[in-house]
Short mmCIF file of C-alpha atoms and ligand atoms in Angstrom, two decimals:
data_model
loop_
_atom_site.label_atom_id
_atom_site.label_comp_id
_atom_site.label_asym_id
_atom_site.label_seq_id
_atom_site.Cartn_x
_atom_site.Cartn_y
_atom_site.Cartn_z
CA MET I 1 14.99 96.74 199.87
CA LYS I 2 16.04 94.06 197.58
CA ALA I 3 16.05 90.30 198.70
CA VAL I 4 15.95 86.73 197.63
CA ILE I 5 12.38 85.41 198.18
CA ILE I 6 11.28 81.78 198.19
CA GLU I 7 8.06 81.80 196.30
CA LYS I 8 7.68 78.07 195.93
CA PHE I 9 9.90 75.62 197.86
CA GLY I 10 11.73 73.12 195.55
CA ASP I 11 14.07 73.94 192.68
CA LEU I 12 15.76 77.22 191.95
CA GLU I 13 12.92 78.32 189.75
CA GLY I 14 10.71 79.01 192.84
CA SER I 15 13.08 81.59 194.18
CA ILE I 16 13.41 85.19 192.89
CA ILE I 17 15.01 88.54 193.67
CA LYS I 18 12.23 90.91 194.65
CA THR I 19 12.66 94.68 195.23
CA GLY I 20 10.66 97.14 197.20
CA LEU I 21 10.51 95.01 200.29
CA ASP I 22 10.28 96.56 203.75
CA ILE I 23 13.47 97.27 205.55
CA PRO I 24 13.33 95.29 208.89
CA LYS I 25 13.22 97.25 212.08
CA PRO I 26 15.69 96.33 215.02
CA GLY I 27 14.09 95.22 218.19
CA ARG I 28 15.29 96.46 221.64
CA ASN I 29 18.49 94.49 221.59
CA GLU I 30 19.04 94.28 217.88
CA VAL I 31 21.19 96.14 215.28
CA LEU I 32 20.12 96.72 211.57
CA ILE I 33 22.96 95.69 209.21
CA LYS I 34 23.32 97.03 205.79
CA VAL I 35 24.60 93.88 204.26
CA ARG I 36 27.73 93.87 202.05
CA ALA I 37 28.20 90.12 201.69
CA ALA I 38 26.37 86.98 202.89
CA GLY I 39 27.59 83.44 203.30
CA VAL I 40 25.97 80.53 201.53
CA ASN I 41 25.48 77.47 203.66
CA ARG I 42 24.10 73.95 202.99
CA PRO I 43 21.07 74.74 205.24
CA ASP I 44 20.07 77.57 202.77
CA ILE I 45 19.51 74.78 200.13
CA LEU I 46 17.59 72.68 202.41
CA GLN I 47 15.48 75.66 203.41
CA ARG I 48 14.77 76.51 199.74
CA GLN I 49 13.86 72.95 199.13
CA GLY I 50 11.34 73.03 201.82
CA LEU I 51 13.35 70.50 203.97
CA TYR I 52 14.36 72.77 206.79
CA LYS I 53 11.67 74.25 209.05
CA VAL I 54 12.40 78.03 209.75
CA PRO I 55 11.82 78.74 213.42
CA ASN I 56 8.60 80.79 213.87
CA ASP I 57 10.25 83.97 215.08
CA ALA I 58 12.98 83.89 212.18
CA SER I 59 12.91 85.71 208.79
CA PRO I 60 11.76 83.53 205.99
CA ILE I 61 14.55 84.90 203.83
CA MET I 62 17.46 82.49 203.37
CA GLY I 63 20.80 83.63 204.73
CA LEU I 64 22.31 82.65 208.01
CA GLU I 65 25.63 84.91 208.25
CA VAL I 66 26.61 88.27 206.78
CA SER I 67 29.09 91.02 206.95
CA GLY I 68 28.30 94.72 206.60
CA GLU I 69 27.89 98.02 208.63
CA ILE I 70 25.54 98.80 211.39
CA VAL I 71 23.08 101.53 210.20
CA GLU I 72 20.40 101.48 213.04
CA ILE I 73 20.46 100.28 216.54
CA GLY I 74 17.56 99.19 218.86
CA LYS I 75 16.97 101.19 222.05
CA ASP I 76 18.60 98.75 224.51
CA VAL I 77 21.82 98.20 222.45
CA THR I 78 24.81 99.03 224.46
CA LYS I 79 27.90 97.57 222.81
CA LYS I 80 27.52 98.31 219.09
CA THR I 81 27.59 101.64 217.36
CA LEU I 82 26.38 103.09 214.31
CA GLY I 83 28.82 102.70 211.33
CA GLU I 84 30.57 99.77 212.99
CA SER I 85 31.72 97.14 210.39
CA VAL I 86 30.83 93.60 211.71
CA CYS I 87 30.30 90.01 210.66
CA ALA I 88 27.30 88.37 212.30
CA LEU I 89 25.23 85.37 212.78
CA VAL I 90 21.76 86.16 211.72
CA PRO I 91 18.52 84.32 212.32
CA GLY I 92 17.76 84.17 208.68
CA GLY I 93 17.26 87.06 206.18
CA GLY I 94 20.92 87.29 205.08
CA TYR I 95 20.38 87.19 201.32
CA ALA I 96 19.01 90.93 201.50
CA GLU I 97 20.14 94.46 201.64
CA TYR I 98 19.38 94.79 205.18
CA VAL I 99 18.97 92.32 208.03
CA VAL I 100 18.38 92.51 211.83
CA THR I 101 20.22 90.43 214.41
CA ASN I 102 21.02 90.49 218.18
CA GLU I 103 23.89 92.95 218.90
CA ALA I 104 25.61 90.11 220.87
CA HIS I 105 25.76 88.04 217.69
CA CYS I 106 27.89 90.42 215.95
CA LEU I 107 31.65 89.93 215.92
CA PRO I 108 34.42 92.41 214.53
CA VAL I 109 35.70 91.86 211.10
CA PRO I 110 39.08 90.04 211.85
CA LYS I 111 42.35 92.01 210.92
CA GLY I 112 43.29 91.55 207.25
CA LEU I 113 40.03 89.73 206.20
CA SER I 114 38.05 91.16 203.29
CA ILE I 115 34.32 91.78 203.67
CA GLU I 116 33.55 88.81 201.64
CA GLU I 117 35.80 86.50 203.68
CA SER I 118 34.35 87.84 206.98
CA ALA I 119 30.82 86.93 205.71
CA GLY I 120 31.68 83.36 205.67
CA LEU I 121 32.85 83.00 209.23
CA CYS I 122 29.94 82.84 211.58
CA GLU I 123 27.53 80.02 210.76
CA CYS I 124 30.39 77.46 210.53
CA LEU I 125 32.43 78.80 213.36
CA PHE I 126 29.42 78.81 215.81
CA THR I 127 28.66 75.34 214.69
CA VAL I 128 32.03 73.90 214.94
CA TRP I 129 32.73 75.42 218.40
CA ILE I 130 29.41 74.21 219.75
CA ASN I 131 29.76 70.63 218.48
CA MET I 132 33.45 69.97 218.40
CA MET I 133 34.37 71.83 221.61
CA LYS I 134 31.47 71.95 223.85
CA LEU I 135 29.44 68.76 223.05
CA GLY I 136 32.45 66.94 221.64
CA GLN I 137 34.91 67.99 224.37
CA LEU I 138 37.85 67.75 222.05
CA LYS I 139 41.13 67.78 223.92
CA GLU I 140 44.86 68.05 223.02
CA LYS I 141 46.44 64.98 221.72
CA GLU I 142 43.03 63.28 221.02
CA ILE I 143 42.29 61.64 217.59
CA PHE I 144 39.48 63.64 215.88
CA LEU I 145 37.76 62.59 212.68
CA VAL I 146 35.59 65.12 210.63
CA HIS I 147 33.82 63.95 207.61
CA GLY I 148 33.36 66.36 204.68
CA GLY I 149 36.80 68.03 205.43
CA SER I 150 36.55 70.43 202.47
CA SER I 151 33.22 71.89 203.46
CA GLY I 152 32.75 75.22 205.28
CA ILE I 153 32.38 73.27 208.46
CA GLY I 154 35.18 70.78 207.81
CA MET I 155 37.71 73.64 206.83
CA PHE I 156 37.24 75.36 210.26
CA ALA I 157 37.01 72.00 212.22
CA ILE I 158 40.34 70.82 210.76
CA GLN I 159 42.15 74.07 211.60
CA LEU I 160 40.78 74.57 215.17
CA ALA I 161 41.44 70.96 216.08
CA LYS I 162 45.04 71.31 214.91
CA GLN I 163 45.41 74.45 216.86
CA LEU I 164 44.15 72.45 219.95
CA GLY I 165 46.94 69.75 219.47
CA ALA I 166 44.59 67.03 218.15
CA THR I 167 45.46 64.55 215.43
CA VAL I 168 42.99 65.14 212.57
CA LEU I 169 41.51 62.69 210.26
CA THR I 170 39.01 63.45 207.41
CA THR I 171 37.20 62.18 204.51
CA VAL I 172 36.52 63.73 201.03
CA LYS I 173 35.45 62.73 197.61
CA ASN I 174 38.60 63.43 195.47
CA LYS I 175 42.16 64.47 195.26
CA GLU I 176 41.60 68.06 194.88
CA LYS I 177 39.61 68.18 198.14
CA SER I 178 42.22 66.07 199.78
CA ASP I 179 45.08 68.39 198.79
CA PHE I 180 43.01 71.21 200.22
CA CYS I 181 42.47 69.38 203.68
CA TYR I 182 46.21 68.60 203.85
CA SER I 183 46.88 72.37 203.19
CA LEU I 184 44.64 73.09 206.12
CA GLY I 185 46.74 70.83 208.38
CA ALA I 186 44.88 67.59 208.26
CA ASP I 187 47.13 64.55 209.21
CA GLU I 188 45.31 61.97 207.06
CA VAL I 189 42.69 62.34 204.43
CA VAL I 190 40.75 59.34 202.89
CA LYS I 191 39.17 59.69 199.42
CA TYR I 192 35.95 57.85 199.91
CA SER I 193 35.39 57.37 196.33
CA GLU I 194 38.53 55.28 196.12
CA GLU I 195 38.99 53.71 199.58
CA ASP I 196 36.64 52.79 202.58
CA PHE I 197 37.55 55.09 205.43
CA HIS I 198 36.39 52.53 207.83
CA ASN I 199 38.89 49.88 206.68
CA ILE I 200 41.73 52.23 206.53
CA PHE I 201 41.23 53.91 209.96
CA LYS I 202 40.42 50.41 211.49
CA ARG I 203 43.60 48.96 210.32
CA GLU I 204 45.72 52.01 211.38
CA MET I 205 44.04 52.50 214.84
CA GLU I 206 44.50 48.82 215.64
CA GLY I 207 40.86 48.15 216.47
CA GLY I 208 39.37 51.55 216.92
CA ALA I 209 40.78 54.50 218.89
CA ILE I 210 39.18 57.61 217.50
CA ASP I 211 38.16 60.02 220.41
CA LEU I 212 35.69 62.27 218.62
CA ILE I 213 33.90 62.15 215.36
CA LEU I 214 32.05 65.23 213.87
CA ASP I 215 29.57 63.79 211.45
CA MET I 216 27.51 65.46 208.86
CA ILE I 217 26.86 62.16 206.87
CA GLY I 218 24.88 59.82 208.74
CA GLY I 219 23.34 56.92 206.90
CA ASP I 220 25.78 54.01 206.28
CA TYR I 221 28.57 56.13 207.96
CA PHE I 222 26.94 55.66 211.37
CA GLN I 223 27.98 52.07 212.08
CA LYS I 224 31.33 52.58 210.75
CA ASN I 225 31.76 55.63 213.02
CA ILE I 226 30.55 53.64 216.05
CA ASP I 227 33.07 50.86 215.22
CA LEU I 228 36.07 53.29 214.93
CA LEU I 229 35.40 55.04 218.17
CA GLY I 230 37.44 54.13 221.20
CA VAL I 231 36.50 53.73 224.76
CA GLU I 232 34.50 56.74 226.03
CA GLY I 233 34.42 57.98 222.26
CA ARG I 234 32.08 60.65 221.24
CA LEU I 235 29.97 60.87 218.13
CA VAL I 236 28.42 64.42 217.56
CA THR I 237 26.00 64.53 214.51
CA ILE I 238 25.37 67.76 212.81
CA ALA I 239 23.63 66.62 209.78
CA PHE I 240 22.78 63.28 207.81
CA LEU I 241 23.51 63.82 204.05
CA ARG I 242 23.43 60.01 203.54
CA GLY I 243 20.33 59.35 205.67
CA VAL I 244 18.55 60.13 208.79
CA SER I 245 17.68 56.59 209.96
CA VAL I 246 20.54 54.29 211.30
CA LYS I 247 21.03 51.07 213.07
CA LEU I 248 22.88 51.09 216.40
CA ASP I 249 24.81 48.12 217.83
CA LEU I 250 23.94 48.66 221.51
CA GLY I 251 26.82 46.15 222.37
CA GLN I 252 29.35 48.59 221.20
CA LEU I 253 27.66 51.41 222.95
CA ILE I 254 27.92 49.73 226.43
CA MET I 255 31.19 48.06 225.96
CA LYS I 256 32.90 51.31 224.93
CA ARG I 257 30.73 53.63 226.84
CA ILE I 258 30.22 55.76 223.71
CA HIS I 259 28.59 59.19 223.94
CA LEU I 260 26.06 59.92 221.23
CA THR I 261 24.86 63.44 220.60
CA GLY I 262 24.19 66.22 218.19
CA SER I 263 22.71 69.64 217.67
CA THR I 264 21.45 72.11 215.22
CA LEU I 265 22.31 75.80 215.69
CA ARG I 266 19.36 77.75 214.30
CA PRO I 267 16.59 77.15 216.84
CA ARG I 268 18.98 77.85 219.86
CA SER I 269 18.09 80.77 222.02
CA ALA I 270 19.56 84.19 221.57
CA GLU I 271 21.23 83.77 225.05
CA PHE I 272 23.00 80.65 224.08
CA LYS I 273 24.25 82.13 220.71
CA SER I 274 25.39 85.29 222.59
CA LYS I 275 27.49 82.99 225.05
CA ILE I 276 29.11 81.18 221.94
CA ALA I 277 29.77 84.59 220.43
CA GLY I 278 31.64 85.61 223.55
CA GLU I 279 33.66 82.44 223.49
CA LEU I 280 34.59 82.74 219.75
CA ARG I 281 35.65 86.24 220.37
CA GLU I 282 37.93 85.20 223.08
CA PHE I 283 39.34 81.97 221.71
CA VAL I 284 38.93 81.92 217.87
CA TRP I 285 38.98 85.54 216.85
CA PRO I 286 42.74 86.01 217.87
CA LEU I 287 43.51 82.90 215.77
CA LEU I 288 41.88 84.57 212.77
CA ASP I 289 43.55 87.91 213.62
CA SER I 290 46.86 86.23 213.71
CA GLU I 291 46.13 84.09 210.58
CA LYS I 292 46.55 80.78 212.49
CA VAL I 293 43.09 80.00 211.24
CA LYS I 294 42.07 80.99 207.91
CA ILE I 295 38.99 81.09 205.64
CA HIS I 296 39.20 79.97 202.12
CA VAL I 297 36.68 81.50 199.84
CA ASP I 298 35.87 79.17 196.85
CA SER I 299 33.93 81.72 194.92
CA VAL I 300 31.93 85.06 195.14
CA PHE I 301 28.68 85.68 193.30
CA PRO I 302 26.65 88.81 193.03
CA LEU I 303 23.33 88.48 195.00
CA GLU I 304 21.63 88.53 191.57
CA LYS I 305 23.48 85.37 190.62
CA PHE I 306 22.37 83.55 193.87
CA LYS I 307 21.10 80.70 191.69
CA ASP I 308 24.73 80.11 190.41
CA ALA I 309 25.91 80.02 193.92
CA HIS I 310 23.36 77.45 194.89
CA ILE I 311 24.18 75.34 191.82
CA ARG I 312 27.84 75.46 192.77
CA MET I 313 27.19 74.16 196.28
CA GLU I 314 24.66 71.38 195.08
CA ASN I 315 27.20 70.35 192.53
CA GLY I 316 29.60 69.73 195.44
CA ASN I 317 32.88 70.76 193.81
CA HIS I 318 33.46 73.78 196.01
CA LEU I 319 36.28 74.07 198.61
CA GLY I 320 35.55 76.15 201.62
CA LYS I 321 32.98 78.88 201.40
CA ILE I 322 30.82 80.43 198.78
CA ILE I 323 29.76 84.07 199.21
CA LEU I 324 27.13 86.33 197.77
CA SER I 325 28.21 90.02 197.35
CA LEU I 326 26.05 92.94 197.61
CA ASP I 327 28.70 95.62 196.93
N1 LIG P 401 23.82 71.25 212.87
C1 LIG P 401 24.18 72.55 212.61
O1 LIG P 401 23.82 73.39 213.42
C2 LIG P 401 24.57 72.81 211.24
C3 LIG P 401 25.00 74.17 210.93
C4 LIG P 401 25.56 74.38 209.69
C5 LIG P 401 25.71 73.33 208.86
N2 LIG P 401 25.26 72.12 209.09
C6 LIG P 401 25.49 70.90 208.18
O2 LIG P 401 26.81 70.79 207.96
C7 LIG P 401 27.16 70.21 206.67
C8 LIG P 401 28.18 71.05 206.04
O3 LIG P 401 27.62 72.31 205.81
P1 LIG P 401 28.32 73.43 204.81
O4 LIG P 401 27.54 74.66 204.65
O5 LIG P 401 29.79 73.44 205.24
O6 LIG P 401 28.18 72.50 203.28
P2 LIG P 401 29.05 72.09 202.23
O7 LIG P 401 30.33 73.03 202.07
O8 LIG P 401 28.26 71.92 201.10
O9 LIG P 401 29.46 70.80 202.81
C9 LIG P 401 28.89 69.49 202.58
C10 LIG P 401 29.90 68.44 202.68
O10 LIG P 401 29.25 67.06 202.64
C11 LIG P 401 30.10 66.25 201.75
N3 LIG P 401 29.05 65.28 201.22
C12 LIG P 401 28.03 65.65 200.60
N4 LIG P 401 27.34 64.57 200.26
C13 LIG P 401 27.99 63.49 200.73
C14 LIG P 401 27.84 62.05 200.57
N5 LIG P 401 26.79 61.65 199.96
N6 LIG P 401 28.78 61.35 201.21
C15 LIG P 401 29.78 61.86 201.74
N7 LIG P 401 30.16 63.12 201.85
C16 LIG P 401 29.14 63.97 201.29
C17 LIG P 401 30.72 67.08 200.69
O11 LIG P 401 32.18 66.61 200.54
P3 LIG P 401 32.48 65.69 199.34
O12 LIG P 401 32.35 66.48 198.01
O13 LIG P 401 33.96 65.43 199.65
O14 LIG P 401 31.52 64.53 199.40
C18 LIG P 401 30.88 68.39 201.37
O15 LIG P 401 32.09 68.67 201.90
C19 LIG P 401 25.73 70.30 205.89
O16 LIG P 401 25.24 68.99 205.93
C20 LIG P 401 24.94 71.26 206.78
O17 LIG P 401 23.51 70.96 206.76
C21 LIG P 401 24.83 71.85 210.39
#
């Protein structure tokens, strides 16, 4: 089969398309998917750069989500059938013509979604569900801040939080991204290149009353986040684009009884991911079927042009998801 192979960690020159590779074999509970489209995620860039350690049992090929058709099933597979169209969370290996994944990590292609659109659902929706709903415990009428509102993660976090009945605040770089977030339903968007989100939200909240912050930025955002949280506020960290080391004011922690947590999806167990897939199927897939939650695809590149897709993500001007097509 054909796939994108990282020959040397670092810049794009070190990654190439290779042909003649062995098609992976599905394990007992796994299915083999003939990939029609694969989502591009920021962790792919980090993996290519050698900054993201792949779990020992995962494919070293990039790609965490795909859509396509099941063409082979493992001997203990019970719920998935040959020929079924699915979108799936995969443990790596998505930038390839074929990939294997646990049958329980496959979800149906939502009604009305194209194969490219459905390829961009899983990595971000699994991550948002785990961190915003399970760890973050977001509730109706709460105030929720997600940084990076125009990212794949931000796009789904804004829409799901609105569906829940929360007030949604977000931060972005520029007006185009701000307009995009308002179109998704955000209540207030701060353009961080023009205004300090901390000053603005602090003034509006009269001293800090955000209930939950989903943060991918870290660095200097950390102390601002802590300061903006209300009593019993929660900060859930999923990445640290501005820096991994931060300073914590323990006074605020104890006075406001703040909850600090975070997580990363890829190394979680197959059982855990299966449980999340079940919850997404029950609570989020109906919202996709009824178009109450939508995916915005920024751009689609053929697999052969994966370098252009990575450049687009690294330049940071995309809105929503970037997709690779194998059709
Ligand atoms: N923990 C997990 O399980 C998990 C899973 C998936 C993804 N993630 C992380 O979640 C983040 C989003 O992933 P994605 O695939 O949706 O990527 P993406 O679309 O590229 O989003 C990255 C976002 O970060 C913002 N950003 C980048 N540098 C920034 C900076 N210096 N200051 C402020 N904002 C900055 C960008 O918005 P602006 O242009 O507006 O700055 C952009 O919206 C990534 O950091 C990724 O590693 C974590």
